[in-house]
Amino acid sequence: MEKLDTRRIGIYLLFAFGYSWLLHLVIYLNGGLRESPELVAGTGITLAFALIAGSMFGPAIGHVAARLITREGWQDVWLRPHFRHGWRYWLLVWAAIPLLVLVGAALFFTLFPAYFDPQSEAFRAQLAAAGVSEGVELILFAQLAAGILIAPILNAVPILGEEFGWRAYLQPRLLPLGERPAMIWMGIIWGIWHWPIIAMGYNYGFDYPGYPWVGMGLFLWFTFATGTLFGWATLRARSVWPAVIGHGLLNGLAAGPALFLQGEPSTLLGPLAIGVIGGFGFSLVALYLFFFRLGGEPDPAPAAIEESADRLLTSEQLD
C-alpha cells in the first residue's frame, strides 16, 4: 500500500498557504476589504480585489515548488484532458453547477418568499444609476447566460492557479488515506486556506451571529461539498479540467441568485450557495458521491487509452 508522503505534502502546503496568506496580510494591513484603496481612481478595482485574484495562484506555486524541491519530476500532473474518456465528466460538471445553484436559490426563496424579487428591482436600480433603462431583461438574461457559457473559459487561468494545486497535486497525495478521507481533508485544507479573507468579511460579510468563526466553520462544509464534486470528477476523468470548469462556473454564477434578492437575509442561510440553504443541492450531491461513489479505485480507462495511443504512435514512427 502506498504511503502518505508527508514531506511533499508539507512543502506544498508551506508554499501554497505562505504565498496566499502573505497577500491576504497585505490586504489586512491596507484597510482590509472595507477600506482597500483603489489601484486606479474611478475604476472600482481595489488593491484587495487584485491581491485576492493573485492569491489564487498560491496552490499552483505550491505544486511547482514541491516538485522542484523534492525532484519529483513532472509525470502525471493531471493536465492531460483525457477527453475521449473524460468528456462525460466535463459535461456533467458543466450541467450540474448551474442546476445546483438554482436548486439552492429556489429552496431559499420558497422558504423565505419575502426576500424574492421576481422583477430584479435592485439590479434595475443599478443599471438606472449607470444610465441604462431599456433592455434590462435582455441584459439580465445575457449576464446569466455568460455565467454559464463563458465564465468557465474566462476564469480558466486564475481557477487553474487553484486547481493545479488542490486537485492536481494535493488530492493525489492524500489518496493513500482512501478516497473518502482524502475528500474530507481536501475540504478542510481548502476551507482553511480561505479563512483570512473570510475573517475580513469576504463571502459572509460582518453582520452575522458568531462573526467570524461561524462563517469560517460553515465555509469548511461548503469546500467539502463542492470539493467532493470537483474531486470525484477529477478522479474519474483522471484530469484536472472538470474541476477547473466546475470551479470557474461556480465563481461565475455564485452571485446569480442575488439578482432576484430584496432585503438583507442572513448570508449564513442563502440564497447564495455558500449558505446552508443556498448550498443544499451541493450538500446532497456531495453526500451521495461520498457514500455511494467514492471509496473504490480511480477509473483506469483514461490511462489505458493514453498508453494505447502512445504505443500506436510509437509503432507508426518505427514503420
PDB file of C-alpha atoms in Angstrom, residues 15-308:
ATOM      1  CA  PHE A  15       4.228  27.459  -0.295  1.00  0.00           C
ATOM      2  CA  ALA A  16       0.506  27.327  -1.123  1.00  0.00           C
ATOM      3  CA  PHE A  17      -0.525  28.871   2.189  1.00  0.00           C
ATOM      4  CA  GLY A  18       2.561  31.044   2.635  1.00  0.00           C
ATOM      5  CA  TYR A  19       2.195  32.874  -0.676  1.00  0.00           C
ATOM      6  CA  SER A  20      -1.583  33.332  -0.480  1.00  0.00           C
ATOM      7  CA  TRP A  21      -1.701  34.291   3.193  1.00  0.00           C
ATOM      8  CA  LEU A  22       1.106  36.801   2.669  1.00  0.00           C
ATOM      9  CA  LEU A  23      -1.070  38.571   0.092  1.00  0.00           C
ATOM     10  CA  HIS A  24      -4.034  38.375   2.472  1.00  0.00           C
ATOM     11  CA  LEU A  25      -1.881  40.006   5.148  1.00  0.00           C
ATOM     12  CA  VAL A  26      -1.114  42.865   2.754  1.00  0.00           C
ATOM     13  CA  ILE A  27      -4.872  43.313   2.261  1.00  0.00           C
ATOM     14  CA  TYR A  28      -5.417  43.421   6.024  1.00  0.00           C
ATOM     15  CA  LEU A  29      -2.635  45.961   6.567  1.00  0.00           C
ATOM     16  CA  ASN A  30      -4.086  48.220   3.851  1.00  0.00           C
ATOM     17  CA  GLY A  31      -7.627  48.670   5.069  1.00  0.00           C
ATOM     18  CA  GLY A  32      -8.936  45.145   4.702  1.00  0.00           C
ATOM     19  CA  LEU A  33     -11.845  44.627   2.332  1.00  0.00           C
ATOM     20  CA  ARG A  34     -13.861  47.604   3.564  1.00  0.00           C
ATOM     21  CA  GLU A  35     -11.271  50.324   3.106  1.00  0.00           C
ATOM     22  CA  SER A  36      -8.964  48.899   0.464  1.00  0.00           C
ATOM     23  CA  PRO A  37      -7.572  51.667  -1.774  1.00  0.00           C
ATOM     24  CA  GLU A  38      -8.385  51.815  -5.471  1.00  0.00           C
ATOM     25  CA  LEU A  39      -5.478  50.969  -7.738  1.00  0.00           C
ATOM     26  CA  VAL A  40      -6.762  53.336 -10.423  1.00  0.00           C
ATOM     27  CA  ALA A  41      -9.178  56.046  -9.314  1.00  0.00           C
ATOM     28  CA  GLY A  42     -12.699  55.637 -10.633  1.00  0.00           C
ATOM     29  CA  THR A  43     -12.324  52.046 -11.822  1.00  0.00           C
ATOM     30  CA  GLY A  44     -13.561  50.351  -8.662  1.00  0.00           C
ATOM     31  CA  ILE A  45     -10.623  47.927  -8.873  1.00  0.00           C
ATOM     32  CA  THR A  46      -9.151  47.859  -5.393  1.00  0.00           C
ATOM     33  CA  LEU A  47      -5.903  46.545  -4.015  1.00  0.00           C
ATOM     34  CA  ALA A  48      -7.885  43.842  -2.204  1.00  0.00           C
ATOM     35  CA  PHE A  49      -9.533  42.686  -5.443  1.00  0.00           C
ATOM     36  CA  ALA A  50      -6.182  42.418  -7.217  1.00  0.00           C
ATOM     37  CA  LEU A  51      -4.474  40.615  -4.345  1.00  0.00           C
ATOM     38  CA  ILE A  52      -7.321  38.141  -3.862  1.00  0.00           C
ATOM     39  CA  ALA A  53      -7.064  37.300  -7.557  1.00  0.00           C
ATOM     40  CA  GLY A  54      -3.299  36.966  -7.202  1.00  0.00           C
ATOM     41  CA  SER A  55      -3.605  34.754  -4.145  1.00  0.00           C
ATOM     42  CA  MET A  56      -5.441  32.168  -6.243  1.00  0.00           C
ATOM     43  CA  PHE A  57      -2.079  31.179  -7.742  1.00  0.00           C
ATOM     44  CA  GLY A  58      -0.725  30.087  -4.359  1.00  0.00           C
ATOM     45  CA  PRO A  59      -1.717  26.421  -4.778  1.00  0.00           C
ATOM     46  CA  ALA A  60      -0.112  26.271  -8.248  1.00  0.00           C
ATOM     47  CA  ILE A  61       3.070  27.795  -6.811  1.00  0.00           C
ATOM     48  CA  GLY A  62       2.976  25.152  -4.083  1.00  0.00           C
ATOM     49  CA  HIS A  63       2.646  22.422  -6.723  1.00  0.00           C
ATOM     50  CA  VAL A  64       5.635  23.636  -8.720  1.00  0.00           C
ATOM     51  CA  ALA A  65       7.752  24.296  -5.626  1.00  0.00           C
ATOM     52  CA  ALA A  66       7.100  20.833  -4.182  1.00  0.00           C
ATOM     53  CA  ARG A  67       8.093  19.112  -7.414  1.00  0.00           C
ATOM     54  CA  LEU A  68      11.250  21.201  -7.823  1.00  0.00           C
ATOM     55  CA  ILE A  69      12.437  20.921  -4.219  1.00  0.00           C
ATOM     56  CA  THR A  70      11.845  17.174  -3.957  1.00  0.00           C
ATOM     57  CA  ARG A  71      12.962  16.483  -7.548  1.00  0.00           C
ATOM     58  CA  GLU A  72       9.765  14.618  -8.037  1.00  0.00           C
ATOM     59  CA  GLY A  73       9.661  15.062 -11.786  1.00  0.00           C
ATOM     60  CA  TRP A  74       6.689  16.048 -13.902  1.00  0.00           C
ATOM     61  CA  GLN A  75       4.930  12.772 -14.548  1.00  0.00           C
ATOM     62  CA  ASP A  76       1.167  12.661 -14.112  1.00  0.00           C
ATOM     63  CA  VAL A  77       0.457  16.333 -13.428  1.00  0.00           C
ATOM     64  CA  TRP A  78      -3.233  15.746 -14.266  1.00  0.00           C
ATOM     65  CA  LEU A  79      -3.255  18.323 -17.060  1.00  0.00           C
ATOM     66  CA  ARG A  80      -3.882  15.900 -19.903  1.00  0.00           C
ATOM     67  CA  PRO A  81      -7.566  16.225 -20.808  1.00  0.00           C
ATOM     68  CA  HIS A  82      -8.214  12.507 -21.467  1.00  0.00           C
ATOM     69  CA  PHE A  83     -11.174  13.877 -23.360  1.00  0.00           C
ATOM     70  CA  ARG A  84     -12.086  10.661 -25.177  1.00  0.00           C
ATOM     71  CA  HIS A  85     -12.938   9.087 -21.851  1.00  0.00           C
ATOM     72  CA  GLY A  86     -13.428  12.084 -19.582  1.00  0.00           C
ATOM     73  CA  TRP A  87     -15.764  14.246 -21.679  1.00  0.00           C
ATOM     74  CA  ARG A  88     -18.775  12.922 -19.769  1.00  0.00           C
ATOM     75  CA  TYR A  89     -17.373  14.336 -16.522  1.00  0.00           C
ATOM     76  CA  TRP A  90     -16.652  17.692 -18.164  1.00  0.00           C
ATOM     77  CA  LEU A  91     -20.238  17.820 -19.392  1.00  0.00           C
ATOM     78  CA  LEU A  92     -21.686  16.528 -16.132  1.00  0.00           C
ATOM     79  CA  VAL A  93     -19.976  19.206 -14.047  1.00  0.00           C
ATOM     80  CA  TRP A  94     -20.860  21.918 -16.559  1.00  0.00           C
ATOM     81  CA  ALA A  95     -24.538  20.967 -16.313  1.00  0.00           C
ATOM     82  CA  ALA A  96     -24.571  20.274 -12.579  1.00  0.00           C
ATOM     83  CA  ILE A  97     -23.236  23.583 -11.254  1.00  0.00           C
ATOM     84  CA  PRO A  98     -25.992  25.859 -12.653  1.00  0.00           C
ATOM     85  CA  LEU A  99     -28.619  23.329 -11.621  1.00  0.00           C
ATOM     86  CA  LEU A 100     -27.331  23.067  -8.060  1.00  0.00           C
ATOM     87  CA  VAL A 101     -27.079  26.856  -7.698  1.00  0.00           C
ATOM     88  CA  LEU A 102     -30.686  27.077  -8.925  1.00  0.00           C
ATOM     89  CA  VAL A 103     -31.887  24.348  -6.539  1.00  0.00           C
ATOM     90  CA  GLY A 104     -30.415  26.103  -3.520  1.00  0.00           C
ATOM     91  CA  ALA A 105     -31.760  29.515  -4.513  1.00  0.00           C
ATOM     92  CA  ALA A 106     -35.215  28.112  -5.290  1.00  0.00           C
ATOM     93  CA  LEU A 107     -35.356  26.354  -1.924  1.00  0.00           C
ATOM     94  CA  PHE A 108     -34.288  29.515  -0.105  1.00  0.00           C
ATOM     95  CA  PHE A 109     -36.856  31.733  -1.861  1.00  0.00           C
ATOM     96  CA  THR A 110     -39.555  29.124  -1.272  1.00  0.00           C
ATOM     97  CA  LEU A 111     -38.839  29.106   2.455  1.00  0.00           C
ATOM     98  CA  PHE A 112     -38.386  32.885   2.617  1.00  0.00           C
ATOM     99  CA  PRO A 113     -40.578  34.361  -0.147  1.00  0.00           C
ATOM    100  CA  ALA A 114     -40.344  37.883   1.304  1.00  0.00           C
ATOM    101  CA  TYR A 115     -36.771  38.051   0.004  1.00  0.00           C
ATOM    102  CA  PHE A 116     -37.689  37.091  -3.567  1.00  0.00           C
ATOM    103  CA  ASP A 117     -37.842  39.884  -6.138  1.00  0.00           C
ATOM    104  CA  PRO A 118     -39.013  38.477  -9.489  1.00  0.00           C
ATOM    105  CA  GLN A 119     -38.654  41.925 -11.084  1.00  0.00           C
ATOM    106  CA  SER A 120     -34.992  42.287 -10.050  1.00  0.00           C
ATOM    107  CA  GLU A 121     -35.597  45.832  -8.850  1.00  0.00           C
ATOM    108  CA  ALA A 122     -32.172  46.147  -7.204  1.00  0.00           C
ATOM    109  CA  PHE A 123     -30.483  45.144 -10.454  1.00  0.00           C
ATOM    110  CA  ARG A 124     -32.661  47.570 -12.393  1.00  0.00           C
ATOM    111  CA  ALA A 125     -31.704  50.351  -9.973  1.00  0.00           C
ATOM    112  CA  GLN A 126     -28.007  49.631 -10.547  1.00  0.00           C
ATOM    113  CA  LEU A 127     -28.481  49.845 -14.295  1.00  0.00           C
ATOM    114  CA  ALA A 128     -30.527  53.022 -13.962  1.00  0.00           C
ATOM    115  CA  ALA A 129     -27.740  54.601 -11.928  1.00  0.00           C
ATOM    116  CA  ALA A 130     -25.418  53.778 -14.817  1.00  0.00           C
ATOM    117  CA  GLY A 131     -27.849  55.387 -17.276  1.00  0.00           C
ATOM    118  CA  VAL A 132     -29.381  52.173 -18.631  1.00  0.00           C
ATOM    119  CA  SER A 133     -33.168  51.891 -18.544  1.00  0.00           C
ATOM    120  CA  GLU A 134     -34.020  49.836 -21.645  1.00  0.00           C
ATOM    121  CA  GLY A 135     -33.424  46.186 -22.375  1.00  0.00           C
ATOM    122  CA  VAL A 136     -32.983  45.227 -18.740  1.00  0.00           C
ATOM    123  CA  GLU A 137     -34.452  41.745 -19.279  1.00  0.00           C
ATOM    124  CA  LEU A 138     -32.027  41.100 -22.134  1.00  0.00           C
ATOM    125  CA  ILE A 139     -29.078  42.267 -20.019  1.00  0.00           C
ATOM    126  CA  LEU A 140     -30.208  40.047 -17.146  1.00  0.00           C
ATOM    127  CA  PHE A 141     -30.502  37.040 -19.447  1.00  0.00           C
ATOM    128  CA  ALA A 142     -27.136  37.796 -21.052  1.00  0.00           C
ATOM    129  CA  GLN A 143     -25.462  38.031 -17.659  1.00  0.00           C
ATOM    130  CA  LEU A 144     -26.796  34.655 -16.553  1.00  0.00           C
ATOM    131  CA  ALA A 145     -26.008  33.061 -19.921  1.00  0.00           C
ATOM    132  CA  ALA A 146     -22.472  34.432 -19.802  1.00  0.00           C
ATOM    133  CA  GLY A 147     -22.054  32.955 -16.333  1.00  0.00           C
ATOM    134  CA  ILE A 148     -22.914  29.523 -17.713  1.00  0.00           C
ATOM    135  CA  LEU A 149     -21.270  29.601 -21.137  1.00  0.00           C
ATOM    136  CA  ILE A 150     -18.349  31.992 -20.836  1.00  0.00           C
ATOM    137  CA  ALA A 151     -17.327  32.056 -17.151  1.00  0.00           C
ATOM    138  CA  PRO A 152     -15.511  28.682 -17.251  1.00  0.00           C
ATOM    139  CA  ILE A 153     -13.365  29.979 -20.124  1.00  0.00           C
ATOM    140  CA  LEU A 154     -12.720  33.470 -18.739  1.00  0.00           C
ATOM    141  CA  ASN A 155     -11.977  32.094 -15.275  1.00  0.00           C
ATOM    142  CA  ALA A 156      -9.794  29.232 -16.507  1.00  0.00           C
ATOM    143  CA  VAL A 157      -6.409  30.852 -15.809  1.00  0.00           C
ATOM    144  CA  PRO A 158      -6.954  32.015 -12.198  1.00  0.00           C
ATOM    145  CA  ILE A 159      -9.004  28.895 -11.404  1.00  0.00           C
ATOM    146  CA  LEU A 160      -6.210  26.701 -12.743  1.00  0.00           C
ATOM    147  CA  GLY A 161      -3.987  28.558 -10.286  1.00  0.00           C
ATOM    148  CA  GLU A 162      -6.024  26.887  -7.542  1.00  0.00           C
ATOM    149  CA  GLU A 163      -6.932  23.560  -9.108  1.00  0.00           C
ATOM    150  CA  PHE A 164      -3.428  22.803 -10.389  1.00  0.00           C
ATOM    151  CA  GLY A 165      -2.562  22.749  -6.719  1.00  0.00           C
ATOM    152  CA  TRP A 166      -5.638  21.344  -4.973  1.00  0.00           C
ATOM    153  CA  ARG A 167      -6.929  18.668  -7.314  1.00  0.00           C
ATOM    154  CA  ALA A 168      -3.810  18.074  -9.430  1.00  0.00           C
ATOM    155  CA  TYR A 169      -1.249  17.826  -6.617  1.00  0.00           C
ATOM    156  CA  LEU A 170      -2.600  17.658  -3.091  1.00  0.00           C
ATOM    157  CA  GLN A 171      -5.539  15.344  -3.759  1.00  0.00           C
ATOM    158  CA  PRO A 172      -3.484  12.537  -5.370  1.00  0.00           C
ATOM    159  CA  ARG A 173      -1.048  12.685  -2.455  1.00  0.00           C
ATOM    160  CA  LEU A 174      -3.859  12.276   0.055  1.00  0.00           C
ATOM    161  CA  LEU A 175      -5.321   9.259  -1.734  1.00  0.00           C
ATOM    162  CA  PRO A 176      -3.238   6.732   0.271  1.00  0.00           C
ATOM    163  CA  LEU A 177      -5.657   7.600   3.092  1.00  0.00           C
ATOM    164  CA  GLY A 178      -8.541   6.388   0.904  1.00  0.00           C
ATOM    165  CA  GLU A 179     -10.860   8.403  -1.325  1.00  0.00           C
ATOM    166  CA  ARG A 180     -13.319   9.353   1.410  1.00  0.00           C
ATOM    167  CA  PRO A 181     -10.730  10.536   3.975  1.00  0.00           C
ATOM    168  CA  ALA A 182      -8.926  12.363   1.166  1.00  0.00           C
ATOM    169  CA  MET A 183     -12.091  14.320   0.347  1.00  0.00           C
ATOM    170  CA  ILE A 184     -12.598  15.249   3.989  1.00  0.00           C
ATOM    171  CA  TRP A 185      -9.047  16.525   4.312  1.00  0.00           C
ATOM    172  CA  MET A 186      -9.283  18.337   0.980  1.00  0.00           C
ATOM    173  CA  GLY A 187     -12.391  20.161   2.184  1.00  0.00           C
ATOM    174  CA  ILE A 188     -10.768  21.125   5.480  1.00  0.00           C
ATOM    175  CA  ILE A 189      -7.493  22.320   3.956  1.00  0.00           C
ATOM    176  CA  TRP A 190      -9.149  24.165   1.077  1.00  0.00           C
ATOM    177  CA  GLY A 191     -11.533  25.850   3.501  1.00  0.00           C
ATOM    178  CA  ILE A 192      -8.824  26.910   5.965  1.00  0.00           C
ATOM    179  CA  TRP A 193      -6.857  28.413   3.077  1.00  0.00           C
ATOM    180  CA  HIS A 194      -9.783  30.892   2.671  1.00  0.00           C
ATOM    181  CA  TRP A 195     -10.010  31.799   6.356  1.00  0.00           C
ATOM    182  CA  PRO A 196      -8.054  35.098   6.373  1.00  0.00           C
ATOM    183  CA  ILE A 197     -10.303  36.753   3.793  1.00  0.00           C
ATOM    184  CA  ILE A 198     -13.449  35.287   5.350  1.00  0.00           C
ATOM    185  CA  ALA A 199     -12.337  36.811   8.659  1.00  0.00           C
ATOM    186  CA  MET A 200     -12.097  40.122   6.786  1.00  0.00           C
ATOM    187  CA  GLY A 201     -15.730  39.814   5.650  1.00  0.00           C
ATOM    188  CA  TYR A 202     -15.402  38.007   2.328  1.00  0.00           C
ATOM    189  CA  ASN A 203     -18.409  35.850   1.337  1.00  0.00           C
ATOM    190  CA  TYR A 204     -20.428  36.267   4.549  1.00  0.00           C
ATOM    191  CA  GLY A 205     -19.790  39.904   5.474  1.00  0.00           C
ATOM    192  CA  PHE A 206     -19.580  41.037   9.072  1.00  0.00           C
ATOM    193  CA  ASP A 207     -23.136  41.156  10.410  1.00  0.00           C
ATOM    194  CA  TYR A 208     -23.925  37.594  11.391  1.00  0.00           C
ATOM    195  CA  PRO A 209     -24.027  35.774  14.736  1.00  0.00           C
ATOM    196  CA  GLY A 210     -20.645  34.418  15.772  1.00  0.00           C
ATOM    197  CA  TYR A 211     -18.631  36.506  13.312  1.00  0.00           C
ATOM    198  CA  PRO A 212     -16.112  35.458  12.060  1.00  0.00           C
ATOM    199  CA  TRP A 213     -15.883  31.938  13.485  1.00  0.00           C
ATOM    200  CA  VAL A 214     -19.291  30.706  12.355  1.00  0.00           C
ATOM    201  CA  GLY A 215     -18.610  31.853   8.811  1.00  0.00           C
ATOM    202  CA  MET A 216     -15.192  30.235   8.819  1.00  0.00           C
ATOM    203  CA  GLY A 217     -16.671  26.976  10.089  1.00  0.00           C
ATOM    204  CA  LEU A 218     -19.575  26.995   7.649  1.00  0.00           C
ATOM    205  CA  PHE A 219     -17.188  27.553   4.758  1.00  0.00           C
ATOM    206  CA  LEU A 220     -15.452  24.283   5.626  1.00  0.00           C
ATOM    207  CA  TRP A 221     -18.688  22.481   4.807  1.00  0.00           C
ATOM    208  CA  PHE A 222     -19.006  24.432   1.545  1.00  0.00           C
ATOM    209  CA  THR A 223     -15.475  23.498   0.467  1.00  0.00           C
ATOM    210  CA  PHE A 224     -16.092  19.883   1.425  1.00  0.00           C
ATOM    211  CA  ALA A 225     -19.353  19.776  -0.554  1.00  0.00           C
ATOM    212  CA  THR A 226     -18.077  21.470  -3.707  1.00  0.00           C
ATOM    213  CA  GLY A 227     -14.639  19.915  -3.361  1.00  0.00           C
ATOM    214  CA  THR A 228     -16.113  16.420  -3.236  1.00  0.00           C
ATOM    215  CA  LEU A 229     -17.889  17.029  -6.538  1.00  0.00           C
ATOM    216  CA  PHE A 230     -14.770  18.507  -8.151  1.00  0.00           C
ATOM    217  CA  GLY A 231     -12.541  15.849  -6.636  1.00  0.00           C
ATOM    218  CA  TRP A 232     -14.728  12.962  -7.750  1.00  0.00           C
ATOM    219  CA  ALA A 233     -14.917  14.320 -11.315  1.00  0.00           C
ATOM    220  CA  THR A 234     -11.134  14.783 -11.364  1.00  0.00           C
ATOM    221  CA  LEU A 235     -10.504  11.245 -10.166  1.00  0.00           C
ATOM    222  CA  ARG A 236     -12.876   9.624 -12.617  1.00  0.00           C
ATOM    223  CA  ALA A 237     -11.670  11.679 -15.583  1.00  0.00           C
ATOM    224  CA  ARG A 238      -8.045  11.488 -14.406  1.00  0.00           C
ATOM    225  CA  SER A 239      -7.775  15.137 -15.380  1.00  0.00           C
ATOM    226  CA  VAL A 240      -7.984  18.431 -13.501  1.00  0.00           C
ATOM    227  CA  TRP A 241     -10.095  20.086 -16.222  1.00  0.00           C
ATOM    228  CA  PRO A 242     -13.551  19.065 -14.950  1.00  0.00           C
ATOM    229  CA  ALA A 243     -12.646  20.731 -11.644  1.00  0.00           C
ATOM    230  CA  VAL A 244     -11.443  23.841 -13.481  1.00  0.00           C
ATOM    231  CA  ILE A 245     -14.731  24.006 -15.389  1.00  0.00           C
ATOM    232  CA  GLY A 246     -16.831  23.445 -12.271  1.00  0.00           C
ATOM    233  CA  HIS A 247     -14.885  25.915 -10.146  1.00  0.00           C
ATOM    234  CA  GLY A 248     -14.989  28.549 -12.893  1.00  0.00           C
ATOM    235  CA  LEU A 249     -18.722  28.068 -13.327  1.00  0.00           C
ATOM    236  CA  LEU A 250     -19.338  28.316  -9.614  1.00  0.00           C
ATOM    237  CA  ASN A 251     -17.391  31.563  -9.363  1.00  0.00           C
ATOM    238  CA  GLY A 252     -19.232  32.949 -12.365  1.00  0.00           C
ATOM    239  CA  LEU A 253     -22.702  32.006 -11.135  1.00  0.00           C
ATOM    240  CA  ALA A 254     -22.251  32.324  -7.387  1.00  0.00           C
ATOM    241  CA  ALA A 255     -23.831  35.780  -7.214  1.00  0.00           C
ATOM    242  CA  GLY A 256     -26.606  34.936  -9.678  1.00  0.00           C
ATOM    243  CA  PRO A 257     -29.360  34.412  -7.059  1.00  0.00           C
ATOM    244  CA  ALA A 258     -28.630  37.900  -5.683  1.00  0.00           C
ATOM    245  CA  LEU A 259     -30.085  39.343  -8.892  1.00  0.00           C
ATOM    246  CA  PHE A 260     -33.516  38.326  -7.589  1.00  0.00           C
ATOM    247  CA  LEU A 261     -32.930  39.296  -3.975  1.00  0.00           C
ATOM    248  CA  GLN A 262     -34.548  42.030  -1.956  1.00  0.00           C
ATOM    249  CA  GLY A 263     -33.845  42.837   1.673  1.00  0.00           C
ATOM    250  CA  GLU A 264     -30.920  41.545   3.683  1.00  0.00           C
ATOM    251  CA  PRO A 265     -31.272  37.886   4.653  1.00  0.00           C
ATOM    252  CA  SER A 266     -28.623  36.103   6.677  1.00  0.00           C
ATOM    253  CA  THR A 267     -25.690  35.221   4.461  1.00  0.00           C
ATOM    254  CA  LEU A 268     -25.314  32.067   6.544  1.00  0.00           C
ATOM    255  CA  LEU A 269     -28.569  30.784   5.051  1.00  0.00           C
ATOM    256  CA  GLY A 270     -28.649  31.948   1.441  1.00  0.00           C
ATOM    257  CA  PRO A 271     -29.671  32.459  -1.268  1.00  0.00           C
ATOM    258  CA  LEU A 272     -26.060  32.085  -2.413  1.00  0.00           C
ATOM    259  CA  ALA A 273     -24.528  28.618  -2.455  1.00  0.00           C
ATOM    260  CA  ILE A 274     -22.216  29.434   0.460  1.00  0.00           C
ATOM    261  CA  GLY A 275     -25.245  29.441   2.771  1.00  0.00           C
ATOM    262  CA  VAL A 276     -26.740  26.377   4.438  1.00  0.00           C
ATOM    263  CA  ILE A 277     -29.939  26.535   2.386  1.00  0.00           C
ATOM    264  CA  GLY A 278     -28.406  28.024  -0.756  1.00  0.00           C
ATOM    265  CA  GLY A 279     -25.882  25.197  -0.830  1.00  0.00           C
ATOM    266  CA  PHE A 280     -28.429  22.460  -0.161  1.00  0.00           C
ATOM    267  CA  GLY A 281     -28.094  20.962  -3.652  1.00  0.00           C
ATOM    268  CA  PHE A 282     -24.320  20.777  -3.362  1.00  0.00           C
ATOM    269  CA  SER A 283     -24.632  19.134   0.046  1.00  0.00           C
ATOM    270  CA  LEU A 284     -26.946  16.437  -1.291  1.00  0.00           C
ATOM    271  CA  VAL A 285     -24.690  15.654  -4.240  1.00  0.00           C
ATOM    272  CA  ALA A 286     -21.590  15.597  -2.043  1.00  0.00           C
ATOM    273  CA  LEU A 287     -23.146  13.190   0.433  1.00  0.00           C
ATOM    274  CA  TYR A 288     -24.353  10.936  -2.386  1.00  0.00           C
ATOM    275  CA  LEU A 289     -20.903  10.858  -4.006  1.00  0.00           C
ATOM    276  CA  PHE A 290     -19.179  10.420  -0.651  1.00  0.00           C
ATOM    277  CA  PHE A 291     -21.198   7.401   0.457  1.00  0.00           C
ATOM    278  CA  PHE A 292     -22.072   5.743  -2.849  1.00  0.00           C
ATOM    279  CA  ARG A 293     -19.462   6.705  -5.456  1.00  0.00           C
ATOM    280  CA  LEU A 294     -16.212   7.111  -3.541  1.00  0.00           C
ATOM    281  CA  GLY A 295     -14.070   4.510  -1.894  1.00  0.00           C
ATOM    282  CA  GLY A 296     -13.090   2.404  -4.891  1.00  0.00           C
ATOM    283  CA  GLU A 297     -10.130   2.627  -7.202  1.00  0.00           C
ATOM    284  CA  PRO A 298      -9.923   5.513  -9.698  1.00  0.00           C
ATOM    285  CA  ASP A 299     -11.129   4.593 -13.174  1.00  0.00           C
ATOM    286  CA  PRO A 300      -8.103   3.227 -15.079  1.00  0.00           C
ATOM    287  CA  ALA A 301      -9.686   3.701 -18.502  1.00  0.00           C
ATOM    288  CA  PRO A 302      -8.094   7.071 -19.316  1.00  0.00           C
ATOM    289  CA  ALA A 303      -4.602   5.798 -18.544  1.00  0.00           C
ATOM    290  CA  ALA A 304      -5.212   2.726 -20.688  1.00  0.00           C
ATOM    291  CA  ILE A 305      -6.404   4.885 -23.561  1.00  0.00           C
ATOM    292  CA  GLU A 306      -3.326   7.087 -23.343  1.00  0.00           C
ATOM    293  CA  GLU A 307      -0.974   4.098 -23.179  1.00  0.00           C
ATOM    294  CA  SER A 308      -2.629   2.549 -26.243  1.00  0.00           C
TER     295      SER A 308
END
